[in-house]
Short mmCIF file of C-alpha atoms in Angstrom, two decimals:
data_model
loop_
_atom_site.label_atom_id
_atom_site.label_comp_id
_atom_site.label_asym_id
_atom_site.label_seq_id
_atom_site.Cartn_x
_atom_site.Cartn_y
_atom_site.Cartn_z
CA MET A 22 127.27 88.67 80.36
CA SER A 23 125.91 85.86 78.17
CA THR A 24 122.30 86.10 77.02
CA ASN A 25 121.71 82.35 77.31
CA VAL A 26 121.97 81.98 81.08
CA ASP A 27 118.68 80.41 82.12
CA TYR A 28 120.57 77.16 82.70
CA LEU A 29 121.71 78.84 85.92
CA ILE A 30 118.21 78.69 87.38
CA ASP A 31 116.80 75.64 85.56
CA SER A 32 116.89 72.63 87.89
CA GLN A 33 114.53 69.95 89.16
CA ASP A 34 116.50 69.65 92.38
CA PRO A 35 114.43 71.20 95.22
CA HIS A 36 117.71 72.03 97.00
CA HIS A 37 119.01 74.10 94.09
CA PRO A 38 119.30 77.73 95.30
CA ALA A 39 116.83 79.04 92.70
CA ASN A 40 114.18 76.59 93.90
CA LEU A 41 115.04 76.71 97.59
CA ILE A 42 114.85 80.51 97.78
CA CYS A 43 111.30 80.36 96.41
CA ALA A 44 110.25 77.68 98.90
CA LEU A 45 111.76 79.53 101.85
CA CYS A 46 110.31 82.89 100.80
CA LYS A 47 106.86 81.29 100.77
CA GLN A 48 107.49 79.79 104.21
CA PHE A 49 108.77 83.09 105.61
CA PHE A 50 105.76 84.92 104.14
CA ASP A 51 103.46 82.48 105.93
CA LEU A 52 105.34 83.20 109.17
CA ASN A 53 104.77 86.95 108.68
CA TRP A 54 108.52 87.53 108.34
CA CYS A 55 108.57 88.69 104.71
CA THR A 56 105.31 90.41 103.82
CA GLY A 57 104.64 93.24 101.39
CA THR A 58 107.67 92.19 99.26
CA GLY A 59 109.94 92.98 102.23
CA GLY A 60 112.92 90.91 103.29
CA GLY A 61 115.08 88.66 101.15
CA ILE A 62 117.29 85.60 100.89
CA SER A 63 120.59 84.89 99.17
CA ILE A 64 122.23 81.47 98.82
CA LYS A 65 125.66 80.50 97.50
CA HIS A 66 125.63 77.48 95.21
CA PRO A 67 127.79 74.89 97.02
CA GLN A 68 129.39 73.63 93.78
CA THR A 69 129.69 76.65 91.47
CA GLY A 70 130.02 79.36 94.09
CA HIS A 71 127.44 81.49 92.27
CA LEU A 72 125.32 83.73 94.49
CA TYR A 73 121.55 83.54 94.07
CA VAL A 74 119.57 86.57 95.21
CA ALA A 75 115.81 87.09 95.50
CA PRO A 76 114.67 90.16 93.53
CA SER A 77 113.17 93.40 94.77
CA GLY A 78 109.48 94.14 94.50
CA VAL A 79 108.20 90.58 94.03
CA GLN A 80 105.68 89.15 96.49
CA LYS A 81 107.52 86.48 98.40
CA GLU A 82 104.74 83.89 98.24
CA ARG A 83 104.62 84.16 94.42
CA MET A 84 108.33 84.09 93.66
CA LYS A 85 109.59 81.81 90.88
CA PRO A 86 113.07 80.52 89.99
CA GLN A 87 112.92 82.67 86.85
CA ASP A 88 112.89 85.74 89.13
CA MET A 89 116.35 85.03 90.56
CA PHE A 90 119.39 87.21 90.08
CA VAL A 91 122.69 85.30 89.86
CA VAL A 92 125.98 86.91 90.85
CA ASP A 93 129.54 85.70 90.26
CA GLY A 94 130.89 84.70 93.66
CA LYS A 95 134.42 85.85 92.77
CA ASN A 96 134.04 89.29 91.20
CA TYR A 97 130.44 90.02 92.32
CA GLU A 98 129.29 90.85 88.78
CA TYR A 99 125.83 89.79 87.58
CA LEU A 100 125.67 86.56 85.61
CA ARG A 101 121.90 86.65 85.21
CA ILE A 102 119.46 89.56 85.39
CA PRO A 103 115.77 88.57 85.12
CA PRO A 104 113.89 90.74 82.64
CA GLY A 105 111.84 93.57 84.14
CA LEU A 106 113.02 93.07 87.72
CA LYS A 107 115.25 95.12 90.01
CA PRO A 108 118.00 93.62 92.15
CA SER A 109 117.49 93.59 95.88
CA ALA A 110 118.76 96.70 97.67
CA CYS A 111 120.25 94.21 100.15
CA THR A 112 122.67 92.84 97.55
CA PRO A 113 125.70 94.88 98.79
CA LEU A 114 125.00 93.63 102.34
CA PHE A 115 124.69 90.04 101.15
CA ASN A 116 127.97 90.40 99.24
CA ALA A 117 129.69 91.78 102.34
CA CYS A 118 128.57 88.75 104.34
CA TYR A 119 129.91 86.42 101.65
CA LYS A 120 133.20 88.26 101.39
CA PHE A 121 133.99 89.00 105.03
CA LYS A 122 132.04 86.35 106.99
CA SER A 123 132.50 83.40 104.61
CA ALA A 124 128.72 83.02 104.59
CA GLY A 125 126.98 80.34 102.57
CA ALA A 126 123.59 82.04 102.87
CA ILE A 127 121.95 85.14 104.30
CA VAL A 128 118.38 85.58 105.50
CA HIS A 129 116.85 89.03 105.88
CA THR A 130 113.39 89.33 107.45
CA HIS A 131 111.15 92.11 108.70
CA SER A 132 110.22 90.07 111.75
CA LEU A 133 107.92 91.88 114.17
CA ASN A 134 109.90 90.35 117.02
CA ALA A 135 113.15 91.83 115.68
CA VAL A 136 111.58 95.25 115.16
CA THR A 137 109.99 95.23 118.63
CA CYS A 138 113.27 94.21 120.26
CA SER A 139 115.00 97.06 118.45
CA LEU A 140 112.62 99.42 120.28
CA ILE A 141 113.25 97.81 123.67
CA PHE A 142 117.02 97.39 123.58
CA GLY A 143 119.80 99.93 123.02
CA GLN A 144 122.93 98.92 121.12
CA GLU A 145 122.60 95.19 121.83
CA PHE A 146 119.87 92.59 122.08
CA ARG A 147 120.66 90.45 125.11
CA ILE A 148 118.99 87.37 126.56
CA LYS A 149 120.28 84.78 129.03
CA GLY A 150 119.45 81.36 130.41
CA VAL A 151 117.18 79.92 127.70
CA GLU A 152 117.59 76.48 126.10
CA GLN A 153 117.28 77.85 122.55
CA ILE A 154 120.46 79.89 123.09
CA LYS A 155 122.38 76.65 122.50
CA ALA A 156 121.71 77.08 118.74
CA ILE A 157 123.81 80.27 118.60
CA PRO A 158 127.60 80.24 118.06
CA SER A 159 129.86 81.51 120.83
CA THR A 160 133.33 83.08 120.86
CA ARG A 161 134.82 79.77 122.08
CA LYS A 162 136.53 77.09 120.00
CA ASP A 163 137.13 73.41 120.62
CA PRO A 164 140.84 73.25 121.57
CA SER A 165 141.37 69.98 119.70
CA THR A 166 139.43 70.65 116.49
CA GLY A 167 139.31 74.44 116.31
CA LYS A 168 135.59 74.24 115.63
CA VAL A 169 133.48 77.12 116.91
CA LEU A 170 131.40 76.02 119.89
CA ASN A 171 127.82 77.09 120.49
CA LEU A 172 126.66 79.02 123.53
CA ASN A 173 125.61 77.13 126.64
CA TRP A 174 122.00 77.52 127.70
CA ASP A 175 122.97 79.73 130.63
CA ASP A 176 125.25 81.99 128.56
CA THR A 177 124.18 85.44 127.39
CA CYS A 178 123.27 85.74 123.72
CA VAL A 179 124.27 89.15 122.35
CA ILE A 180 123.19 90.46 118.93
CA PRO A 181 124.26 93.98 117.89
CA ILE A 182 121.73 96.60 116.78
CA ILE A 183 122.41 99.28 114.17
CA GLU A 184 120.34 102.29 113.18
CA ASN A 185 118.17 102.16 110.08
CA ARG A 186 118.95 104.28 107.02
CA PRO A 187 116.71 105.64 104.22
CA HIS A 188 118.07 103.01 101.80
CA GLU A 189 119.29 99.51 102.59
CA ASP A 190 122.54 99.84 100.64
CA GLN A 191 123.45 102.64 103.08
CA LEU A 192 123.65 100.01 105.82
CA GLU A 193 126.85 98.55 104.35
CA ASP A 194 129.26 100.75 106.33
CA PRO A 195 127.48 100.18 109.68
CA LEU A 196 127.46 96.45 108.90
CA MET A 197 131.21 96.50 108.28
CA GLY A 198 131.60 98.20 111.64
CA ILE A 199 129.68 95.37 113.27
CA PHE A 200 132.00 92.82 111.63
CA GLU A 201 134.94 94.55 113.33
CA LYS A 202 133.36 95.08 116.75
CA TYR A 203 131.51 91.74 116.95
CA PRO A 204 133.63 89.34 114.84
CA HIS A 205 131.78 86.27 116.08
CA THR A 206 128.20 87.45 115.61
CA CYS A 207 125.91 85.62 113.20
CA ALA A 208 123.32 88.39 112.93
CA VAL A 209 122.58 92.08 113.17
CA ILE A 210 119.30 93.76 114.04
CA VAL A 211 118.40 96.95 112.17
CA ARG A 212 116.33 99.23 114.35
CA ARG A 213 112.71 99.67 113.23
CA HIS A 214 113.51 97.51 110.19
CA GLY A 215 114.34 93.84 110.75
CA ILE A 216 117.25 91.42 111.04
CA PHE A 217 120.02 89.94 108.90
CA VAL A 218 121.21 86.42 109.78
CA TRP A 219 124.00 84.50 108.05
CA GLY A 220 125.52 81.05 108.26
CA PRO A 221 127.86 78.67 106.45
CA THR A 222 124.88 77.01 104.72
CA ILE A 223 121.25 77.93 104.13
CA GLU A 224 120.25 75.14 106.52
CA LYS A 225 122.37 76.68 109.28
CA ALA A 226 121.23 80.23 108.50
CA LYS A 227 117.61 79.07 108.68
CA VAL A 228 118.17 77.39 112.06
CA LEU A 229 119.89 80.50 113.42
CA ASN A 230 117.10 82.75 112.17
CA GLU A 231 114.42 80.55 113.73
CA ALA A 232 116.29 80.32 117.03
CA LEU A 233 116.84 84.07 117.20
CA ASP A 234 113.23 84.84 116.36
CA TYR A 235 112.15 82.53 119.20
CA LEU A 236 114.54 84.30 121.58
CA MET A 237 113.38 87.74 120.47
CA GLU A 238 109.73 86.79 120.91
CA LEU A 239 110.50 85.49 124.40
CA ALA A 240 112.46 88.65 125.22
CA VAL A 241 109.47 90.81 124.28
CA LYS A 242 107.21 88.77 126.58
CA MET A 243 109.74 88.90 129.41
CA HIS A 244 109.95 92.67 128.98
CA GLN A 245 106.16 92.91 129.19
CA MET A 246 106.32 91.01 132.49
CA GLY A 247 109.01 93.34 133.83
CA ILE A 248 111.71 90.65 133.66
CA PRO A 249 115.05 91.74 132.13
CA PRO A 250 115.74 89.13 129.41
CA ASP A 251 119.40 88.97 130.47
CA CYS A 252 118.78 88.60 134.20
CA ASN A 253 120.43 85.70 136.03
CA VAL A 254 118.60 82.39 136.18
CA GLY A 255 116.52 82.24 139.35
CA GLU A 256 116.08 86.01 139.69
CA GLU A 257 112.91 86.22 137.61
CA SER A 258 110.49 86.12 140.56
CA LYS A 259 111.80 89.28 142.17
CA TYR A 260 111.15 91.26 139.00
CA VAL A 261 107.68 89.79 138.55
CA SER A 262 106.72 90.70 142.12
CA LYS A 263 107.91 94.28 141.59
CA HIS A 264 106.01 94.53 138.35
#
């Protein structure tokens, strides 16, 4: 690894991964998604293919481009290691998403909505009949273009849930299992921990994360009202009256 590698994180472009990770970490901190140094973001550089990863143990609202780790997107070896910092324990999970899901970015938050839903639901988070579901990809493809189609508003959104482990790198095998069982999923909830969301670009991963957090918050409120989040549209009133 070369010692003169700061060029990898030195850019005035606000969309450069080193700068964008810092901006998003600050935004996610303000949303209470990444507090107490928890959570993380990784972005693949669209031109070089290098993988930029937020470090461990740095307060998200104070993160700087100089804090970024940079990983070779082909052999997954470090190209840049910031002095005095530790790599994120999520790095093996990020790498798995890049390698097996062709991700362009991964967002990991400790969202209270995700954690609460992990206490309410069993092996799957499920919600049906909500407009925001249209942001989530489905298992269907356009027959003429082959492009993956999003869910319809009255479809059921399903996100798998895995059990937490003492260390985040121990989640790699369960995550690989999710890739096999749910090949079309864009996220996984880790019980009592948080959520990982990935997409082909950071813009798409951010949209998916925001949409899922909205759906999880709504699911918690529906649960509090006695309404199953995946009940059929029009059946809500019978559950409310029973509650």
